[in-house]
Coordinates of C-alpha atoms in Angstrom, one line a residue:
M1337 CA 27.4 -4.7 3.7
E1338 CA 23.8 -5.8 5.3
I1339 CA 24.1 -2.3 7.4
Y1340 CA 24.9 -0.5 3.9
Y1341 CA 21.8 -2.0 1.8
A1342 CA 19.7 -2.0 4.0
T1343 CA 21.0 1.9 4.3
L1344 CA 20.4 2.0 0.0
F1345 CA 16.7 0.1 0.7
F1346 CA 15.7 2.9 3.1
I1347 CA 16.7 6.0 0.9
F1348 CA 15.6 4.3 -2.4
G1349 CA 12.3 3.7 -0.3
T1350 CA 12.0 7.1 1.1
I1351 CA 12.7 8.6 -2.0
L1352 CA 9.9 6.8 -3.6
G1353 CA 7.7 7.4 -1.1
S1354 CA 7.5 11.2 -1.9
F1355 CA 6.5 10.1 -5.5
Y1356 CA 4.3 7.5 -4.1
N1357 CA 2.3 10.8 -2.3
V1358 CA 1.9 12.5 -5.6
V1359 CA 0.9 9.4 -7.2
G1360 CA -1.9 8.3 -4.5
Y1361 CA -3.5 12.0 -4.3
R1362 CA -3.3 12.9 -8.0
L1363 CA -4.4 9.3 -9.8
P1364 CA -7.7 8.6 -8.2
R1365 CA -8.4 12.2 -9.3
G1366 CA -7.9 11.8 -12.7
E1367 CA -4.8 13.9 -12.6
S1368 CA -1.4 14.0 -14.7
I1369 CA 1.5 12.0 -11.7
A1370 CA 3.9 14.5 -13.8
F1371 CA 2.3 17.9 -14.7
P1372 CA 2.6 20.1 -13.0
P1373 CA 5.5 19.7 -10.8
S1374 CA 5.4 19.3 -7.1
H1375 CA 4.8 23.0 -5.8
C1376 CA 3.5 24.9 -3.1
T1377 CA -0.5 24.4 -2.2
K1378 CA -0.8 27.7 -1.1
C1379 CA 1.4 30.0 -3.4
G1380 CA 2.1 27.5 -6.5
H1381 CA 5.8 27.7 -5.7
R1382 CA 7.8 25.3 -7.8
L1383 CA 9.5 23.2 -5.6
T1384 CA 13.7 23.1 -6.3
T1385 CA 15.9 19.7 -6.0
L1386 CA 16.9 20.8 -2.5
E1387 CA 13.4 21.6 -1.9
L1388 CA 12.5 17.8 -3.2
I1389 CA 14.7 15.7 -0.6
P1390 CA 12.4 13.8 1.5
I1391 CA 12.8 14.2 4.9
L1392 CA 15.7 16.4 4.8
S1393 CA 14.4 19.2 3.2
F1394 CA 11.4 19.0 5.9
L1395 CA 13.7 19.1 8.3
L1396 CA 15.9 21.4 6.4
Q1397 CA 13.1 24.6 6.1
K1398 CA 11.6 23.9 9.6
G1399 CA 8.3 22.6 7.8
K1400 CA 7.5 25.8 5.8
C1401 CA 7.3 26.3 2.4
K1402 CA 10.5 28.4 1.3
N1403 CA 8.6 31.0 -0.8
C1404 CA 5.5 31.7 1.8
G1405 CA 6.2 30.6 4.6
D1406 CA 3.0 28.3 4.7
K1407 CA 3.6 25.4 7.0
I1408 CA 4.2 21.6 5.6
S1409 CA 2.2 18.8 6.7
W1410 CA 3.9 16.6 8.7
F1411 CA 2.0 13.6 7.1
Y1412 CA 4.0 13.8 3.9
T1413 CA 7.1 13.5 5.4
I1414 CA 6.1 10.6 7.9
F1415 CA 5.3 8.6 4.6
E1416 CA 8.4 9.3 3.7
F1417 CA 10.0 8.0 6.6
L1418 CA 7.7 5.1 6.6
T1419 CA 7.7 3.6 3.0
G1420 CA 11.7 3.8 3.4
L1421 CA 11.7 1.8 6.5
M1422 CA 9.5 -0.8 4.4
F1423 CA 11.5 -1.1 1.9
M1424 CA 14.2 -1.4 4.4
L1425 CA 12.7 -4.3 6.3
S1426 CA 11.2 -5.9 3.0
Y1427 CA 15.8 -5.8 2.3
L1428 CA 16.6 -7.5 6.0
V1429 CA 13.4 -9.9 5.2
F1430 CA 14.4 -11.6 2.1
G1431 CA 17.8 -10.3 1.2
L1432 CA 19.0 -9.3 -2.3
S1433 CA 16.6 -11.6 -4.4
I1434 CA 13.9 -11.5 -6.8
D1435 CA 11.3 -11.6 -3.6
T1436 CA 12.9 -8.9 -1.8
L1437 CA 11.4 -7.3 -5.5
I1438 CA 8.1 -8.9 -5.3
A1439 CA 7.3 -7.4 -2.0
I1440 CA 7.9 -3.9 -3.0
T1441 CA 6.6 -4.2 -5.6
F1442 CA 3.6 -5.4 -4.0
I1443 CA 3.8 -2.7 -0.7
S1444 CA 4.4 -0.2 -2.6
M1445 CA 0.8 -0.6 -4.4
L1446 CA -0.6 -0.6 -0.8
L1447 CA 1.5 2.6 0.1
I1448 CA -0.4 4.4 -2.7
I1449 CA -3.7 2.5 -1.9
I1450 CA -3.8 4.1 1.6
I1451 CA -3.2 7.7 0.6
S1452 CA -5.8 7.1 -2.8
D1453 CA -8.4 5.2 -0.7
Y1454 CA -8.4 7.2 2.5
Q1455 CA -8.8 10.4 0.9
T1456 CA -10.8 9.8 -1.9
M1457 CA -12.5 6.2 -1.3
I1458 CA -10.8 5.4 -4.7
I1459 CA -8.4 2.3 -5.8
P1460 CA -7.3 3.3 -9.1
D1461 CA -7.6 0.6 -11.3
E1462 CA -4.8 1.4 -13.4
L1463 CA -2.6 1.2 -10.0
L1464 CA -4.1 -2.3 -10.5
I1465 CA -3.4 -3.6 -13.8
F1466 CA 0.0 -2.0 -13.6
T1467 CA 0.9 -3.5 -10.5
G1468 CA -0.7 -6.9 -11.7
I1469 CA 1.3 -6.8 -14.5
L1470 CA 4.6 -6.3 -12.7
L1471 CA 3.7 -8.6 -10.4
I1472 CA 2.7 -11.4 -12.2
I1473 CA 6.0 -11.0 -14.6
E1474 CA 8.3 -11.0 -11.8
I1475 CA 6.1 -14.2 -10.1
L1476 CA 7.1 -15.7 -13.8
I1477 CA 11.1 -14.7 -13.7
K1478 CA 11.7 -16.5 -10.1
S1479 CA 9.6 -19.5 -10.3
G1480 CA 7.9 -20.1 -14.2
L1481 CA 5.4 -20.6 -16.2
N1482 CA 3.6 -23.5 -13.8
V1483 CA 3.8 -21.4 -10.6
M1484 CA 2.8 -18.2 -11.9
L1485 CA -0.1 -19.7 -13.5
H1486 CA -0.9 -21.7 -10.3
S1487 CA -0.4 -17.7 -8.7
L1488 CA -3.4 -16.3 -11.3
L1489 CA -5.4 -19.2 -10.4
N1490 CA -5.1 -18.3 -6.9
A1491 CA -6.0 -14.8 -7.7
I1492 CA -8.9 -15.9 -9.2
I1493 CA -10.3 -17.2 -6.2
M1494 CA -10.0 -14.8 -4.7
F1495 CA -11.5 -12.6 -6.4
V1496 CA -14.2 -14.0 -6.7
I1497 CA -14.4 -15.1 -3.0
M1498 CA -14.2 -11.3 -2.4
F1499 CA -17.4 -10.7 -4.5
A1500 CA -19.5 -13.1 -3.1
I1501 CA -18.4 -11.3 0.4
K1502 CA -19.7 -8.1 -1.1
K1503 CA -23.1 -9.9 -2.5
I1504 CA -23.8 -10.9 0.8
G1505 CA -22.8 -7.5 2.3
D1506 CA -25.4 -6.0 -0.1
F1507 CA -28.1 -8.4 0.8
L1508 CA -27.9 -7.8 4.7
F1509 CA -27.1 -4.0 4.5
K1510 CA -29.5 -3.5 1.8
K1511 CA -26.9 -1.1 0.7
E1512 CA -23.4 -1.2 -1.5
S1513 CA -21.4 -2.9 1.3
M1514 CA -17.8 -2.7 -0.5
G1515 CA -16.3 -1.2 -3.0
G1516 CA -15.5 -2.4 -6.3
G1517 CA -11.9 -1.4 -5.8
D1518 CA -11.7 -3.6 -2.9
I1519 CA -12.5 -6.6 -4.9
K1520 CA -10.1 -5.8 -7.7
L1521 CA -7.6 -5.9 -4.9
M1522 CA -8.1 -9.1 -3.6
F1523 CA -7.1 -10.2 -6.7
I1524 CA -4.1 -9.0 -6.9
Y1525 CA -3.8 -10.5 -3.0
G1526 CA -4.6 -14.0 -4.3
L1527 CA -1.6 -13.2 -6.7
V1528 CA 1.0 -12.7 -4.2
L1529 CA 0.0 -14.1 -0.9
G1530 CA -2.7 -17.5 -2.2
W1531 CA -6.2 -17.5 -1.6
P1532 CA -5.9 -19.3 1.6
T1533 CA -3.8 -16.4 3.0
S1534 CA -5.4 -13.7 1.7
C1535 CA -8.6 -14.9 3.7
I1536 CA -6.7 -14.1 6.5
S1537 CA -5.5 -10.7 5.5
I1538 CA -9.5 -10.0 5.4
C1539 CA -9.8 -11.3 9.0
L1540 CA -6.8 -9.4 10.1
A1541 CA -7.9 -6.3 8.4
A1542 CA -11.3 -6.3 10.3
F1543 CA -9.8 -6.8 13.9
I1544 CA -7.3 -3.8 12.9
G1545 CA -10.2 -2.0 11.5
L1546 CA -12.7 -1.9 13.7
P1547 CA -11.4 0.1 16.9
V1548 CA -10.1 3.2 14.4
S1549 CA -13.5 3.0 12.1
L1550 CA -15.5 3.1 15.8
I1551 CA -13.6 6.3 16.3
L1552 CA -13.5 7.9 13.0
L1553 CA -17.3 7.4 13.4
K1554 CA -17.3 9.0 16.6
K1555 CA -15.3 12.1 15.7
N1556 CA -17.2 13.0 12.0
N1557 CA -21.2 12.1 11.0
S1558 CA -20.2 10.3 7.9
H1559 CA -20.6 6.4 7.6
E1560 CA -18.5 5.3 5.3
I1561 CA -14.8 4.1 6.4
P1562 CA -12.6 3.4 3.0
F1563 CA -11.4 -0.3 3.9
G1564 CA -8.7 -0.7 1.6
P1565 CA -5.8 1.2 4.1
F1566 CA -7.1 -1.5 7.0
L1567 CA -6.5 -4.3 4.0
A1568 CA -3.2 -2.6 2.9
V1569 CA -1.5 -2.7 6.5
A1570 CA -2.8 -6.3 7.0
A1571 CA -1.2 -7.9 3.4
I1572 CA 2.5 -5.5 5.0
I1573 CA 2.5 -7.1 8.0
L1574 CA 1.6 -11.0 6.9
V1575 CA 4.2 -10.2 3.8
L1576 CA 7.5 -8.8 6.6
T1577 CA 6.6 -11.5 8.7
K1578 CA 6.1 -14.2 6.6
T1579 CA 3.1 -15.1 7.8
D1580 CA 0.8 -17.4 5.4
I1581 CA -1.9 -20.1 6.4
N1582 CA 0.8 -23.1 6.4
V1583 CA 2.8 -21.0 9.4
L1584 CA -0.5 -20.8 11.3
I1585 CA -1.3 -24.1 11.7
D1586 CA 1.5 -24.8 12.5
L1587 CA 1.7 -22.5 15.6
L1588 CA -1.8 -23.9 15.9
T1589 CA -1.3 -27.5 15.9
I1590 CA 2.0 -27.3 18.7
K1591 CA 1.1 -29.0 21.5

């Protein structure tokens, strides 16, 4: 039965992954996520239902547009697969529970942010507000009003911490050191992870991002590297490994 549910979560994730691609590309550009429907970016061919089947349609079409023969980027298929994998892992880690719904909601936002922030250096406010409202409702259903209010307090604390980090960075580097989207994103992190674990996510994101940033800076002359994707990857790791501040304290105090 576990294999059955894991497969369903994977399939559901790949379907949403295809949609998240659209949201991550269009939302920060102020475009509608519904119109125009999915189409070939070269010839404008509107994709049929069969052409929209995640992963499978790419393989059947051999990575080319059915109408004009233009190559389709592997990125879309890889992203669909990874989204399906994240959904499946969420189920395997948390089971059939409200925790799985919270994890999927949170991870869905992070996956969209990876696309939007990498491509446009923008983390859409609409995405953060929508996800924040959903998570507050889910936490309220799971744990009640007191826990939800405590989560909101964690969110506010994390927002203030990130805002302070930005101000210190602006002062030290004499320029904008961090985007406003990263600060607002930390509100959502505090809501789900709590402020101590959210601080860990920042450190982990910096650890992951440093070598990647050095490579990107070497390849191009741009000195602007979006931090959102690294924050997203760090948070996904912490969520799916159930790592929080208490786990780290236990590890450090083992004799």
